[in-house]
Amino acid sequence: MKKIVPVYSKNELAAFIDFPHDLYKDDPNYVPELFIAQRDLLTKHPFHKHNSLQCFLVYDGEQVIGRIAAILNNSHNEYNHVNDGFFGFFDCINNQETANLLFSTAAHWLKNKGVTEKYIGPVNFSTNEACGLLIKGFDTPAVLMFTYNAPYYADLIENASFSKQIDLIAWNWKGQAYDDKSVRLLDSLQERLKRSNIIIRKVDLKNFKQETKNLQEVYNNAWDKNTGFVPLNDEEFKYLANDLKLILDPDFCLIAEQESKIIGFGVALPDYNQLFKTIKKGRLFPTGIFKLLFNKKKITGIRIYALGVIEGYRKLGIEACLYGTIIKEYKRKGFTTADAGWTLENNDLINKAIIAIKGDPYKTYRIYEKAI
């Protein structure tokens, strides 16, 4: 007999976080999320101060066979003038009845919260966090802050009457297989920008609090036209920035500035998933923390996490300078793989720019929707 249980206790939350580890224990491409990071995301993130979330587990006897979170993102609805609900943290055995039970339970919770329009997912809070269902590129592990799932998930979702909302593209470069034009032109591009008092510099970690405050405005302006975008408030952006500070390399955290005004930035992160993959069930203690501390130099890849320029400063060469500097550092440090994204499938400007430097669109993620 299958039963669905809302998650309230610490033990239930642990079971919710741990379920994917058991589901994917024989999958060589699965990378466990860090337990402490998932716990804090689900309980302590500033998102919870203004929005609502309820996690659910499905049991078959004593065994967990599925999980889902129903998410009411008031910030999304207010910003986009809609009344939508989301599902996220979806994992399930290959069984349609179980998946349907999860989807219907989450939908029922959302309806009781007053949602009347669309039911969207998988989205873990918003597009500012992990989102999208992997539908192409199952042959390699996910890189840092990307989702992973089995191929059968698409059938479970589509058989539950969801349809495509939009696809997200992840890009990859291997070795030196990239167009280095932006590197070769870097000096001349930077000289041209200087004539407009625009410089590219590294983030100042000693002044990180003020840098974060200035970057927030750029972040919220540079992506405001993207489908599903929700601007981050002060607490949410600070939470994100402090998380990234733990793993960022200043050589890959770049700021475009005109007369002390930040007008764009680019951030690439070491692919810590290469280390997380070796940490059993995402537990840092007692031994996982040492794997992180002592093996950082073994990371061979980067993920270009974000690169944006605010309206009015685009097409001046700033984007090319940011890319060129990241590529230059990538080569200097001896990395062998780079990932970028995700990007929206309909963002022709950025997608053409990535194709121009020989990016390979090697993974695709999909966000689904249906009327609730």
C-alpha positions as a Python dict, from the first residue, in 0.01 Angstrom:
ca = {
    (1, 'M'): (0, 0, 0),
    (2, 'K'): (144, 335, -106),
    (3, 'K'): (104, 627, 127),
    (4, 'I'): (206, 992, 95),
    (5, 'V'): (353, 1172, 394),
    (6, 'P'): (411, 1547, 436),
    (7, 'V'): (762, 1621, 563),
    (8, 'Y'): (772, 1787, 905),
    (9, 'S'): (1027, 1614, 1129),
    (10, 'K'): (1407, 1610, 1107),
    (11, 'N'): (1399, 1239, 1025),
    (12, 'E'): (1149, 1294, 746),
    (13, 'L'): (1359, 1577, 608),
    (14, 'A'): (1669, 1355, 613),
    (15, 'A'): (1476, 1084, 429),
    (16, 'F'): (1364, 1344, 173),
    (17, 'I'): (1722, 1461, 112),
    (18, 'D'): (1868, 1109, 106),
    (19, 'F'): (1617, 942, -128),
    (20, 'P'): (1804, 1026, -453),
    (21, 'H'): (2121, 866, -313),
    (22, 'D'): (1944, 531, -289),
    (23, 'L'): (1761, 575, -619),
    (24, 'Y'): (2085, 643, -809),
    (25, 'K'): (2327, 427, -612),
    (26, 'D'): (2421, 230, -926),
    (27, 'D'): (2435, 528, -1164),
    (28, 'P'): (2798, 634, -1236),
    (29, 'N'): (2687, 982, -1348),
    (30, 'Y'): (2496, 1072, -1032),
    (31, 'V'): (2650, 1336, -803),
    (32, 'P'): (2510, 1367, -448),
    (33, 'E'): (2416, 1709, -319),
    (34, 'L'): (2583, 1809, 8),
    (35, 'F'): (2342, 1721, 288),
    (36, 'I'): (2402, 2038, 487),
    (37, 'A'): (2348, 2257, 180),
    (38, 'Q'): (2019, 2085, 92),
    (39, 'R'): (1899, 2099, 452),
    (40, 'D'): (1969, 2471, 477),
    (41, 'L'): (1812, 2536, 136),
    (42, 'L'): (1491, 2364, 246),
    (43, 'T'): (1474, 2519, 594),
    (44, 'K'): (1693, 2831, 636),
    (45, 'H'): (1703, 3002, 298),
    (46, 'P'): (1558, 3359, 302),
    (47, 'F'): (1309, 3237, 39),
    (48, 'H'): (1099, 3091, 320),
    (49, 'K'): (1035, 3432, 480),
    (50, 'H'): (811, 3546, 195),
    (51, 'N'): (707, 3223, 23),
    (52, 'S'): (578, 2875, 105),
    (53, 'L'): (699, 2521, 47),
    (54, 'Q'): (580, 2177, 148),
    (55, 'C'): (779, 1860, 89),
    (56, 'F'): (614, 1519, 46),
    (57, 'L'): (738, 1160, 49),
    (58, 'V'): (571, 852, -97),
    (59, 'Y'): (625, 525, 87),
    (60, 'D'): (564, 169, -25),
    (61, 'G'): (552, -1, 311),
    (62, 'E'): (863, 126, 490),
    (63, 'Q'): (1051, 217, 172),
    (64, 'V'): (1062, 567, 18),
    (65, 'I'): (980, 548, -354),
    (66, 'G'): (931, 915, -444),
    (67, 'R'): (952, 1275, -332),
    (68, 'I'): (830, 1619, -441),
    (69, 'A'): (810, 1975, -307),
    (70, 'A'): (509, 2199, -373),
    (71, 'I'): (632, 2558, -400),
    (72, 'L'): (436, 2882, -381),
    (73, 'N'): (671, 3154, -499),
    (74, 'N'): (489, 3476, -416),
    (75, 'S'): (780, 3683, -546),
    (76, 'H'): (751, 3517, -887),
    (77, 'N'): (378, 3575, -902),
    (78, 'E'): (400, 3937, -797),
    (79, 'Y'): (685, 4020, -1035),
    (80, 'N'): (531, 3844, -1336),
    (81, 'H'): (165, 3931, -1253),
    (82, 'V'): (54, 3566, -1252),
    (83, 'N'): (-89, 3314, -1006),
    (84, 'D'): (127, 3006, -1067),
    (85, 'G'): (260, 2724, -852),
    (86, 'F'): (572, 2513, -887),
    (87, 'F'): (694, 2164, -816),
    (88, 'G'): (1059, 2088, -743),
    (89, 'F'): (1294, 1835, -582),
    (90, 'F'): (1111, 1570, -784),
    (91, 'D'): (1253, 1218, -776),
    (92, 'C'): (1064, 897, -832),
    (93, 'I'): (1096, 531, -918),
    (94, 'N'): (989, 440, -1271),
    (95, 'N'): (622, 404, -1186),
    (96, 'Q'): (350, 628, -1329),
    (97, 'E'): (105, 571, -1044),
    (98, 'T'): (364, 691, -793),
    (99, 'A'): (450, 996, -1003),
    (100, 'N'): (82, 1083, -1047),
    (101, 'L'): (30, 1061, -671),
    (102, 'L'): (317, 1305, -615),
    (103, 'F'): (196, 1551, -880),
    (104, 'S'): (-165, 1544, -763),
    (105, 'T'): (-67, 1588, -398),
    (106, 'A'): (150, 1889, -476),
    (107, 'A'): (-123, 2036, -699),
    (108, 'H'): (-382, 1992, -424),
    (109, 'W'): (-156, 2176, -175),
    (110, 'L'): (-105, 2461, -424),
    (111, 'K'): (-477, 2493, -495),
    (112, 'N'): (-541, 2520, -123),
    (113, 'K'): (-289, 2806, -121),
    (114, 'G'): (-494, 2987, -384),
    (115, 'V'): (-302, 2900, -703),
    (116, 'T'): (-537, 2915, -1004),
    (117, 'E'): (-325, 2932, -1319),
    (118, 'K'): (-19, 2721, -1412),
    (119, 'Y'): (164, 2435, -1246),
    (120, 'I'): (534, 2457, -1344),
    (121, 'G'): (846, 2250, -1286),
    (122, 'P'): (1081, 2107, -1201),
    (123, 'V'): (1201, 2429, -1038),
    (124, 'N'): (1370, 2431, -699),
    (125, 'F'): (1225, 2767, -581),
    (126, 'S'): (1291, 2971, -901),
    (127, 'T'): (1520, 2990, -1203),
    (128, 'N'): (1777, 3148, -970),
    (129, 'E'): (1828, 2801, -822),
    (130, 'A'): (1863, 2456, -978),
    (131, 'C'): (1587, 2393, -1229),
    (132, 'G'): (1491, 2197, -1536),
    (133, 'L'): (1461, 1827, -1622),
    (134, 'L'): (1754, 1672, -1806),
    (135, 'I'): (1626, 1546, -2144),
    (136, 'K'): (1955, 1530, -2340),
    (137, 'G'): (2309, 1448, -2226),
    (138, 'F'): (2279, 1153, -1989),
    (139, 'D'): (2627, 1019, -2067),
    (140, 'T'): (2826, 1251, -1839),
    (141, 'P'): (2785, 1367, -1478),
    (142, 'A'): (2620, 1699, -1407),
    (143, 'V'): (2858, 1984, -1335),
    (144, 'L'): (2825, 2217, -1037),
    (145, 'M'): (2472, 2347, -966),
    (146, 'F'): (2307, 2154, -1250),
    (147, 'T'): (2034, 1896, -1199),
    (148, 'Y'): (2049, 1527, -1291),
    (149, 'N'): (1778, 1268, -1342),
    (150, 'A'): (1709, 938, -1514),
    (151, 'P'): (1580, 944, -1875),
    (152, 'Y'): (1241, 797, -1775),
    (153, 'Y'): (1147, 1112, -1579),
    (154, 'A'): (1035, 1285, -1901),
    (155, 'D'): (777, 1011, -1960),
    (156, 'L'): (650, 1035, -1603),
    (157, 'I'): (600, 1410, -1637),
    (158, 'E'): (457, 1411, -1989),
    (159, 'N'): (221, 1122, -1909),
    (160, 'A'): (89, 1341, -1626),
    (161, 'S'): (-26, 1591, -1893),
    (162, 'F'): (257, 1841, -1858),
    (163, 'S'): (387, 2005, -2175),
    (164, 'K'): (705, 2193, -2257),
    (165, 'Q'): (732, 2551, -2138),
    (166, 'I'): (1094, 2618, -2242),
    (167, 'D'): (1428, 2442, -2286),
    (168, 'L'): (1756, 2541, -2120),
    (169, 'I'): (2088, 2471, -2290),
    (170, 'A'): (2419, 2375, -2127),
    (171, 'W'): (2738, 2422, -2329),
    (172, 'N'): (3073, 2247, -2314),
    (173, 'W'): (3429, 2289, -2436),
    (174, 'K'): (3700, 2023, -2408),
    (175, 'G'): (4071, 2098, -2389),
    (176, 'Q'): (4167, 2377, -2628),
    (177, 'A'): (3870, 2319, -2861),
    (178, 'Y'): (3746, 2676, -2852),
    (179, 'D'): (3781, 2984, -3070),
    (180, 'D'): (4037, 3205, -2898),
    (181, 'K'): (3955, 3517, -3100),
    (182, 'S'): (3832, 3695, -2787),
    (183, 'V'): (4167, 3617, -2622),
    (184, 'R'): (4369, 3738, -2921),
    (185, 'L'): (4167, 4057, -2936),
    (186, 'L'): (4153, 4104, -2559),
    (187, 'D'): (4415, 4378, -2535),
    (188, 'S'): (4266, 4584, -2819),
    (189, 'L'): (3911, 4536, -2685),
    (190, 'Q'): (4015, 4649, -2340),
    (191, 'E'): (4192, 4953, -2484),
    (192, 'R'): (3876, 5047, -2672),
    (193, 'L'): (3666, 5011, -2357),
    (194, 'K'): (3911, 5227, -2160),
    (195, 'R'): (3835, 5514, -2396),
    (196, 'S'): (3482, 5497, -2252),
    (197, 'N'): (3626, 5464, -1899),
    (198, 'I'): (3521, 5097, -1883),
    (199, 'I'): (3757, 4850, -1718),
    (200, 'I'): (3748, 4477, -1644),
    (201, 'R'): (3876, 4385, -1298),
    (202, 'K'): (3870, 4099, -1050),
    (203, 'V'): (3630, 4096, -757),
    (204, 'D'): (3770, 4250, -440),
    (205, 'L'): (3724, 3982, -173),
    (206, 'K'): (3843, 4222, 99),
    (207, 'N'): (3548, 4446, 13),
    (208, 'F'): (3308, 4161, -64),
    (209, 'K'): (3011, 4304, 125),
    (210, 'Q'): (3006, 4623, -84),
    (211, 'E'): (3084, 4431, -404),
    (212, 'T'): (2784, 4208, -336),
    (213, 'K'): (2555, 4507, -286),
    (214, 'N'): (2659, 4657, -619),
    (215, 'L'): (2645, 4325, -806),
    (216, 'Q'): (2287, 4263, -693),
    (217, 'E'): (2157, 4553, -899),
    (218, 'V'): (2338, 4426, -1209),
    (219, 'Y'): (2217, 4069, -1153),
    (220, 'N'): (1855, 4177, -1123),
    (221, 'N'): (1877, 4405, -1428),
    (222, 'A'): (2082, 4186, -1662),
    (223, 'W'): (1842, 3891, -1653),
    (224, 'D'): (1510, 4068, -1600),
    (225, 'K'): (1377, 3980, -1948),
    (226, 'N'): (1440, 3606, -1910),
    (227, 'T'): (1144, 3369, -1892),
    (228, 'G'): (1051, 3298, -1531),
    (229, 'F'): (1304, 3540, -1384),
    (230, 'V'): (1250, 3662, -1028),
    (231, 'P'): (1471, 3940, -887),
    (232, 'L'): (1652, 3845, -569),
    (233, 'N'): (1593, 4058, -262),
    (234, 'D'): (1878, 4173, -38),
    (235, 'E'): (1875, 3869, 189),
    (236, 'E'): (1845, 3620, -96),
    (237, 'F'): (2132, 3772, -294),
    (238, 'K'): (2351, 3787, 15),
    (239, 'Y'): (2276, 3419, 80),
    (240, 'L'): (2370, 3331, -279),
    (241, 'A'): (2685, 3544, -273),
    (242, 'N'): (2806, 3397, 57),
    (243, 'D'): (2754, 3046, -77),
    (244, 'L'): (2951, 3126, -392),
    (245, 'K'): (3228, 3295, -194),
    (246, 'L'): (3309, 2958, -33),
    (247, 'I'): (3404, 2808, -370),
    (248, 'L'): (3487, 3093, -607),
    (249, 'D'): (3829, 3159, -757),
    (250, 'P'): (3889, 3539, -778),
    (251, 'D'): (4068, 3492, -1112),
    (252, 'F'): (3734, 3378, -1256),
    (253, 'C'): (3515, 3639, -1086),
    (254, 'L'): (3524, 3947, -1308),
    (255, 'I'): (3357, 4286, -1292),
    (256, 'A'): (3299, 4538, -1571),
    (257, 'E'): (3301, 4888, -1428),
    (258, 'Q'): (3258, 5241, -1563),
    (259, 'E'): (3372, 5517, -1329),
    (260, 'S'): (3303, 5304, -1018),
    (261, 'K'): (2961, 5190, -1150),
    (262, 'I'): (2936, 4815, -1203),
    (263, 'I'): (2774, 4750, -1543),
    (264, 'G'): (2840, 4379, -1591),
    (265, 'F'): (3011, 4075, -1449),
    (266, 'G'): (3118, 3722, -1531),
    (267, 'V'): (3165, 3435, -1286),
    (268, 'A'): (3315, 3094, -1351),
    (269, 'L'): (3340, 2838, -1071),
    (270, 'P'): (3563, 2534, -1025),
    (271, 'D'): (3352, 2223, -1086),
    (272, 'Y'): (3330, 2098, -728),
    (273, 'N'): (3095, 1824, -846),
    (274, 'Q'): (3411, 1633, -935),
    (275, 'L'): (3477, 1617, -560),
    (276, 'F'): (3116, 1592, -442),
    (277, 'K'): (3089, 1274, -648),
    (278, 'T'): (3331, 1106, -406),
    (279, 'I'): (3148, 1212, -88),
    (280, 'K'): (2909, 937, 19),
    (281, 'K'): (2551, 1061, 59),
    (282, 'G'): (2679, 1419, 60),
    (283, 'R'): (2799, 1397, 421),
    (284, 'L'): (3096, 1622, 494),
    (285, 'F'): (3164, 1451, 825),
    (286, 'P'): (3360, 1264, 931),
    (287, 'T'): (3572, 1228, 613),
    (288, 'G'): (3402, 1425, 335),
    (289, 'I'): (3539, 1758, 449),
    (290, 'F'): (3896, 1633, 402),
    (291, 'K'): (3821, 1527, 46),
    (292, 'L'): (3716, 1885, -26),
    (293, 'L'): (4008, 2048, 154),
    (294, 'F'): (4285, 1830, 15),
    (295, 'N'): (4163, 1759, -338),
    (296, 'K'): (4072, 2106, -468),
    (297, 'K'): (4379, 2111, -692),
    (298, 'K'): (4255, 1795, -864),
    (299, 'I'): (3953, 1974, -1014),
    (300, 'T'): (3997, 1985, -1393),
    (301, 'G'): (3686, 2175, -1504),
    (302, 'I'): (3507, 2504, -1461),
    (303, 'R'): (3148, 2615, -1500),
    (304, 'I'): (3075, 2961, -1637),
    (305, 'Y'): (2796, 3030, -1392),
    (306, 'A'): (2681, 3378, -1494),
    (307, 'L'): (2778, 3644, -1744),
    (308, 'G'): (2565, 3952, -1793),
    (309, 'V'): (2576, 4317, -1891),
    (310, 'I'): (2301, 4568, -1814),
    (311, 'E'): (2089, 4731, -2084),
    (312, 'G'): (2264, 5021, -2254),
    (313, 'Y'): (2610, 4867, -2236),
    (314, 'R'): (2560, 4557, -2448),
    (315, 'K'): (2734, 4500, -2782),
    (316, 'L'): (3024, 4726, -2681),
    (317, 'G'): (3267, 4437, -2646),
    (318, 'I'): (3226, 4392, -2270),
    (319, 'E'): (3091, 4039, -2307),
    (320, 'A'): (3384, 3944, -2532),
    (321, 'C'): (3630, 4084, -2276),
    (322, 'L'): (3470, 3884, -1996),
    (323, 'Y'): (3476, 3564, -2201),
    (324, 'G'): (3830, 3635, -2322),
    (325, 'T'): (3961, 3685, -1970),
    (326, 'I'): (3793, 3367, -1845),
    (327, 'I'): (3935, 3167, -2138),
    (328, 'K'): (4281, 3313, -2077),
    (329, 'E'): (4271, 3211, -1709),
    (330, 'Y'): (4129, 2869, -1799),
    (331, 'K'): (4429, 2807, -2024),
    (332, 'R'): (4681, 2950, -1779),
    (333, 'K'): (4558, 2732, -1493),
    (334, 'G'): (4557, 2415, -1702),
    (335, 'F'): (4188, 2325, -1686),
    (336, 'T'): (4071, 2069, -1942),
    (337, 'T'): (3692, 2118, -1958),
    (338, 'A'): (3459, 2414, -1938),
    (339, 'D'): (3083, 2434, -1913),
    (340, 'A'): (2859, 2735, -1959),
    (341, 'G'): (2495, 2791, -1892),
    (342, 'W'): (2235, 2734, -1876),
    (343, 'T'): (2100, 2967, -2146),
    (344, 'L'): (1743, 2996, -2268),
    (345, 'E'): (1685, 2829, -2603),
    (346, 'N'): (1537, 3154, -2740),
    (347, 'N'): (1824, 3379, -2626),
    (348, 'D'): (1966, 3414, -2977),
    (349, 'L'): (2216, 3686, -2886),
    (350, 'I'): (2403, 3488, -2623),
    (351, 'N'): (2360, 3149, -2795),
    (352, 'K'): (2512, 3277, -3120),
    (353, 'A'): (2801, 3425, -2924),
    (354, 'I'): (2866, 3089, -2756),
    (355, 'I'): (2842, 2902, -3086),
    (356, 'A'): (3092, 3149, -3233),
    (357, 'I'): (3353, 3035, -2979),
    (358, 'K'): (3272, 2671, -3062),
    (359, 'G'): (3054, 2586, -2764),
    (360, 'D'): (2893, 2242, -2787),
    (361, 'P'): (2523, 2237, -2677),
    (362, 'Y'): (2573, 1902, -2508),
    (363, 'K'): (2293, 1898, -2250),
    (364, 'T'): (1932, 2017, -2259),
    (365, 'Y'): (1703, 2074, -1963),
    (366, 'R'): (1328, 2129, -1989),
    (367, 'I'): (1078, 2316, -1773),
    (368, 'Y'): (721, 2187, -1802),
    (369, 'E'): (383, 2342, -1733),
    (370, 'K'): (12, 2267, -1733),
    (371, 'A'): (-305, 2433, -1614),
    (372, 'I'): (-357, 2353, -1247),
}
